[in-house]
XYZ file of C-alpha atoms in Angstrom:
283
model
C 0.000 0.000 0.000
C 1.634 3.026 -1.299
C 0.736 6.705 -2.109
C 1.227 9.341 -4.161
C 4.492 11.248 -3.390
C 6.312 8.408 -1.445
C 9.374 8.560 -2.507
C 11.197 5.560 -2.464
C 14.655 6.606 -1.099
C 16.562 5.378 -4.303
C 19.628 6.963 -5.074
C 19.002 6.166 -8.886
C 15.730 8.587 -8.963
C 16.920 11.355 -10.743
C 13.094 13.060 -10.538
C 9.600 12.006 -8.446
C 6.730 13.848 -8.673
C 3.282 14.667 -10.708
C 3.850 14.075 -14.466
C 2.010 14.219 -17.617
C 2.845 10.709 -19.614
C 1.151 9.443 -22.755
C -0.574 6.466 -23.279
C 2.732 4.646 -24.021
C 4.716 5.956 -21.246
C 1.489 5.029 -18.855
C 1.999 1.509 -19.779
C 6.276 1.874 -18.982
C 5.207 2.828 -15.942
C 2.657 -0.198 -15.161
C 5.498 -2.360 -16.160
C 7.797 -0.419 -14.046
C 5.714 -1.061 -11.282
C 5.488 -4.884 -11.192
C 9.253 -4.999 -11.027
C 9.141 -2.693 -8.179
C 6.764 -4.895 -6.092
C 8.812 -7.425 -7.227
C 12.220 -6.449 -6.458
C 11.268 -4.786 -2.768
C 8.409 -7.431 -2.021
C 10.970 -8.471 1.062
C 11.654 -5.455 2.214
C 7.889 -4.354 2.022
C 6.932 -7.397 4.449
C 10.161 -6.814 6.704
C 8.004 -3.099 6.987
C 4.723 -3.845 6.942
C 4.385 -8.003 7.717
C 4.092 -8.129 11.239
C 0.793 -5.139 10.898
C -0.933 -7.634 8.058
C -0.404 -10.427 9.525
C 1.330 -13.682 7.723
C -2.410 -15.040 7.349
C -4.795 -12.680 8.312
C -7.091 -10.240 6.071
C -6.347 -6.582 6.304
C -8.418 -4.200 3.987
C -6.099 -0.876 5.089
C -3.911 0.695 6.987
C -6.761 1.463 9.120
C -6.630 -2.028 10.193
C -10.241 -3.023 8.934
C -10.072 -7.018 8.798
C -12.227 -8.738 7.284
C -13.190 -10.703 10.215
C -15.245 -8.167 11.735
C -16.110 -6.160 8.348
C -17.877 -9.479 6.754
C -17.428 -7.329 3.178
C -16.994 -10.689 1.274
C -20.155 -11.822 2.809
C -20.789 -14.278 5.826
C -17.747 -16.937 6.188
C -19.746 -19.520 6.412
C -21.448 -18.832 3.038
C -17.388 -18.389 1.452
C -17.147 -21.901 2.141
C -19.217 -23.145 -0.523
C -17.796 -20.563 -2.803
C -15.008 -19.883 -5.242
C -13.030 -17.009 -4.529
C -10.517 -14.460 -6.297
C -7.768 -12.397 -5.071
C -5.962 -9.831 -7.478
C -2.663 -8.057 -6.750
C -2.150 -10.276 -3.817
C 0.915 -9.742 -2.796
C 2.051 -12.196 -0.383
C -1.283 -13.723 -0.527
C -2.061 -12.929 3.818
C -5.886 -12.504 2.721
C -6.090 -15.584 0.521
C -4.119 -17.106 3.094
C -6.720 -16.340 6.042
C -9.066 -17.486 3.530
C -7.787 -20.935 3.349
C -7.217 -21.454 6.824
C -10.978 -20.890 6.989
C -11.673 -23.646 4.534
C -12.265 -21.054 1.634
C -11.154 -21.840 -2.053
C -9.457 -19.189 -2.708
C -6.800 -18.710 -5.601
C -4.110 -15.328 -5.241
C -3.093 -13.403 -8.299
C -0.284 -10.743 -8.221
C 1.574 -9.419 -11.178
C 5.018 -9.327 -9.562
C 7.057 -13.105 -9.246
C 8.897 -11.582 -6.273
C 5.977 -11.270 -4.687
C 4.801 -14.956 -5.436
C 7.775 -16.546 -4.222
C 6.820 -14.201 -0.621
C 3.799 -16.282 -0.724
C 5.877 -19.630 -0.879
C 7.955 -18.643 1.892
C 4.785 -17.710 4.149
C 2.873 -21.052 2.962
C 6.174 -22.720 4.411
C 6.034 -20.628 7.424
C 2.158 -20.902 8.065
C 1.625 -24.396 6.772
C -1.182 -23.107 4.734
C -0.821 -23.719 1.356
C -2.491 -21.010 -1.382
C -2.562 -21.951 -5.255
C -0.865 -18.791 -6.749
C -0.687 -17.163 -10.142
C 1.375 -14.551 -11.416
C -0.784 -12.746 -13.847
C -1.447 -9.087 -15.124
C -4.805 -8.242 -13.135
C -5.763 -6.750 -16.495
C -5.435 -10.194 -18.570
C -5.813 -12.964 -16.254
C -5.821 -16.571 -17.595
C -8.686 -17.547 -15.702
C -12.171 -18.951 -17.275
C -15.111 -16.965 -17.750
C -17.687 -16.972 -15.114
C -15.459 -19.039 -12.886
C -15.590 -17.287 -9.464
C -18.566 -16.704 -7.012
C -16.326 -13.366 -5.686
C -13.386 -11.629 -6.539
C -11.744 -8.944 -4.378
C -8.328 -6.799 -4.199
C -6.929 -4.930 -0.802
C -5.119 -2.363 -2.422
C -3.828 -4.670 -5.652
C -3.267 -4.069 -8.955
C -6.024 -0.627 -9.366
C -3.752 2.081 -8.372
C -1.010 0.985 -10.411
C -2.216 0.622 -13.640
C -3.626 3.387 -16.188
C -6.349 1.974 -17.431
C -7.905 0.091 -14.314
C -11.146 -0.383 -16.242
C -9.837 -3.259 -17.535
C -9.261 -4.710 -14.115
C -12.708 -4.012 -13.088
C -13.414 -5.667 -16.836
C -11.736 -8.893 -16.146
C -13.219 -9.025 -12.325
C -16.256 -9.324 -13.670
C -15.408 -11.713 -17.033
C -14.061 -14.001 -14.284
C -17.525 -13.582 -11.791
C -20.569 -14.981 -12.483
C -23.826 -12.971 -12.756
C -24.829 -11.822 -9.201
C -20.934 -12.151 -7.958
C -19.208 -9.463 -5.684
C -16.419 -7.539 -6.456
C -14.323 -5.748 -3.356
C -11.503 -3.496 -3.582
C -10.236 -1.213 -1.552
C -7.984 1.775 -2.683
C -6.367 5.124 -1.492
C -8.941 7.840 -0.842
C -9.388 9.851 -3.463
C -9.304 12.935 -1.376
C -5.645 12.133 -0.287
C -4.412 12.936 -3.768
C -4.717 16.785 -3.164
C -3.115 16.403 0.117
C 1.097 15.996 0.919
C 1.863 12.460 2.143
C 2.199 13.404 5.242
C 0.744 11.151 8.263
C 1.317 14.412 10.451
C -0.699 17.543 11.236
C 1.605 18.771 8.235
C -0.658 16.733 5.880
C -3.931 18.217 6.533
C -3.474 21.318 4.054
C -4.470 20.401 0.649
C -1.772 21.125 -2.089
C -2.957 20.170 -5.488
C -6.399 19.569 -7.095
C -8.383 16.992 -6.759
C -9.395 16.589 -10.071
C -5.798 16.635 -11.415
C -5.555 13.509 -12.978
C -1.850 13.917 -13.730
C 0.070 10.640 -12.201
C 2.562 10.394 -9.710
C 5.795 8.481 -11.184
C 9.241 8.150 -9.814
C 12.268 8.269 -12.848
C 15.902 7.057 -13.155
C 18.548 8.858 -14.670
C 17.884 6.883 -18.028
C 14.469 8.088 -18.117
C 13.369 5.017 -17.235
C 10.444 5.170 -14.620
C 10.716 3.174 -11.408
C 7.519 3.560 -9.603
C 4.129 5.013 -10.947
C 0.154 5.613 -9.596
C -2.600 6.549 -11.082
C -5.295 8.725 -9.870
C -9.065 8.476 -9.934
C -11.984 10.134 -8.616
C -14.793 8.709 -6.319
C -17.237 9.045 -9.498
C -13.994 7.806 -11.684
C -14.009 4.540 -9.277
C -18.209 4.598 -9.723
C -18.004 5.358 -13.637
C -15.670 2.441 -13.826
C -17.518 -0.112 -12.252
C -20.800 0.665 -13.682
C -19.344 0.478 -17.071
C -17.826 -2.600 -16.598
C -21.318 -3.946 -15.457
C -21.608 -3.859 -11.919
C -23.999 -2.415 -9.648
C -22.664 -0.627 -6.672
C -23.487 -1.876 -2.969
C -21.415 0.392 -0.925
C -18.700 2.938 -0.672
C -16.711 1.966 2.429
C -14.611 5.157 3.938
C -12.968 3.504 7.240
C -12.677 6.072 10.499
C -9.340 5.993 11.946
C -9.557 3.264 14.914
C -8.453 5.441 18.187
C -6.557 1.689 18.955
C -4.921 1.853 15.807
C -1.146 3.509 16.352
C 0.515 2.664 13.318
C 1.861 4.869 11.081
C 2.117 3.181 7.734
C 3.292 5.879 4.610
C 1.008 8.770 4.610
C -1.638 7.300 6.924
C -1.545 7.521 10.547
C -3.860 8.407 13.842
C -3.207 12.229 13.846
C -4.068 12.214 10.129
C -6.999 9.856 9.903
C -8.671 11.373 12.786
C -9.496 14.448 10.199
C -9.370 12.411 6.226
C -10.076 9.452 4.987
C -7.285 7.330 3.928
C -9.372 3.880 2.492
C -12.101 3.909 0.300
C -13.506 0.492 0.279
C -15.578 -0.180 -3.033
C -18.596 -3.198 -2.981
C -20.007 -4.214 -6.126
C -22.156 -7.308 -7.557
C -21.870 -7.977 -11.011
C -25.438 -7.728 -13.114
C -27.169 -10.789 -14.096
C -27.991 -8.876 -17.456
């Protein structure tokens, strides 16, 4: 779980910040990102593991699991069920998944990230069928998952996440729910700052232009994408959902992690999450 204007601390970056790209560069930049997650995936769980959990299901940095949120429906309906994650990462929410007797396949784009998921299968004793695959092509059947969700994979990376919300619901059937959660919106005007420092807005927030990160080649080493709450909305619908909910977390007064821009002296005044809930239409 990143954000916009998180720089990455590598000494190669010779720029980072809001950029205009083209089509073409936009996809550069996708690809630059699934090298990223796949190069730092260990240094991302040496961060951020022990908060998620080696097998547990964490929506956000807010801490919202899904054992208390229920946002894939009732556990004991999952059971009978065939279920979808997409930009997995290490594959902790599959994983809590299949400790709960839940089918559940992980997808993530980046191979470092899939052999993560090895190590913690080893570690856990819980074995999850993984496959690397592009969120925006996956080699999956039509119609062959009762629900399909994402915590924070695979949408804010990409340029044209309407395909991923495309393929979510090629691979549901009719009546299936899609979940994702996703940086705010809102936090794209504001600094990335978990601090009382963050709380002044800075940019637009309809500025669409993407955050991207840049060697000294040129070549771009970390990229996201922005969208608005109706961008999110516009998406789904088009891709032929209906939309159930629009999640926006509160920051948990328990909750003392900092994690990036998100953090309690922040989230007590924005939003950091937005949780999307949709079910595909059965025409």
């Amino acid at each position: 779980m990143q954000t916009a204007g998180d720089e990455h601390g590598d000494e190669r970056l010779a720029s980072a910040g809001f950029h205009q790209v083209d089509a073409a560069t936009s996809q550069d930049a996708a690809a630059a990102n699934a090298r990223w997650w796949s190069e730092t995936a260990e240094e991302y769980l040496d961060e951020h593991g022990a908060f998620l959990g080696p097998a547990d299901f964490c929506w956000c940095p807010e801490g919202v699991r899904e054992s208390e949120a229920g946002l894939l429906g009732p556990l004991s309906s999952l059971r009978g069920q065939r279920v979808l994650e997409i930009g997995a990462g290490a594959a902790q929410c599959s994983r809590w998944l299949r400790r709960h007797g839940v089918d559940a396949l992980a997808t993530d784009v980046a191979p470092g990230m899939a052999e993560a998921a090895a190590r913690l299968d080893a570690e856990t004793g819980i074995d999850v069928p993984f496959l690397t695959a592009d969120a925006r092509e996956l080699p999956l059947a039509d119609a062959a998952f009762d629900v399909v969700f994402t915590a924070f994979g695979a949408i804010p990376f990409v340029p044209d996440s309407g395909r991923v919300h495309a393929e979510a619901a090629r691979v549901l059937r009719p009546g299936g729910r899609w979940v994702c959660s996703v940086t705010h919106p809102v936090r794209w005007a504001f600094p990335d700052d978990p601090t009382s420092a963050g709380l002044t807005a800075v940019r637009s927030y309809f500025d669409r232009t993407p955050y991207s990160e840049v060697d000294a080649t040129g070549r771009h080493v970390y990229a996201e994408f922005h969208r608005t709450v109706g961008d999110h909305v516009r998406e789904l619908v088009a891709a032929g959902f209906d939309v159930l909910d629009l999640v926006e977390p509160e920051w948990p007064a328990q909750n003392t992690n900092v994690w990036g821009g998100w953090g309690p002296e922040r989230g007590e005044f924005l939003p950091g999450t937005l949780i999307l809930v949709a079910r595909r239409r059965t025409r």
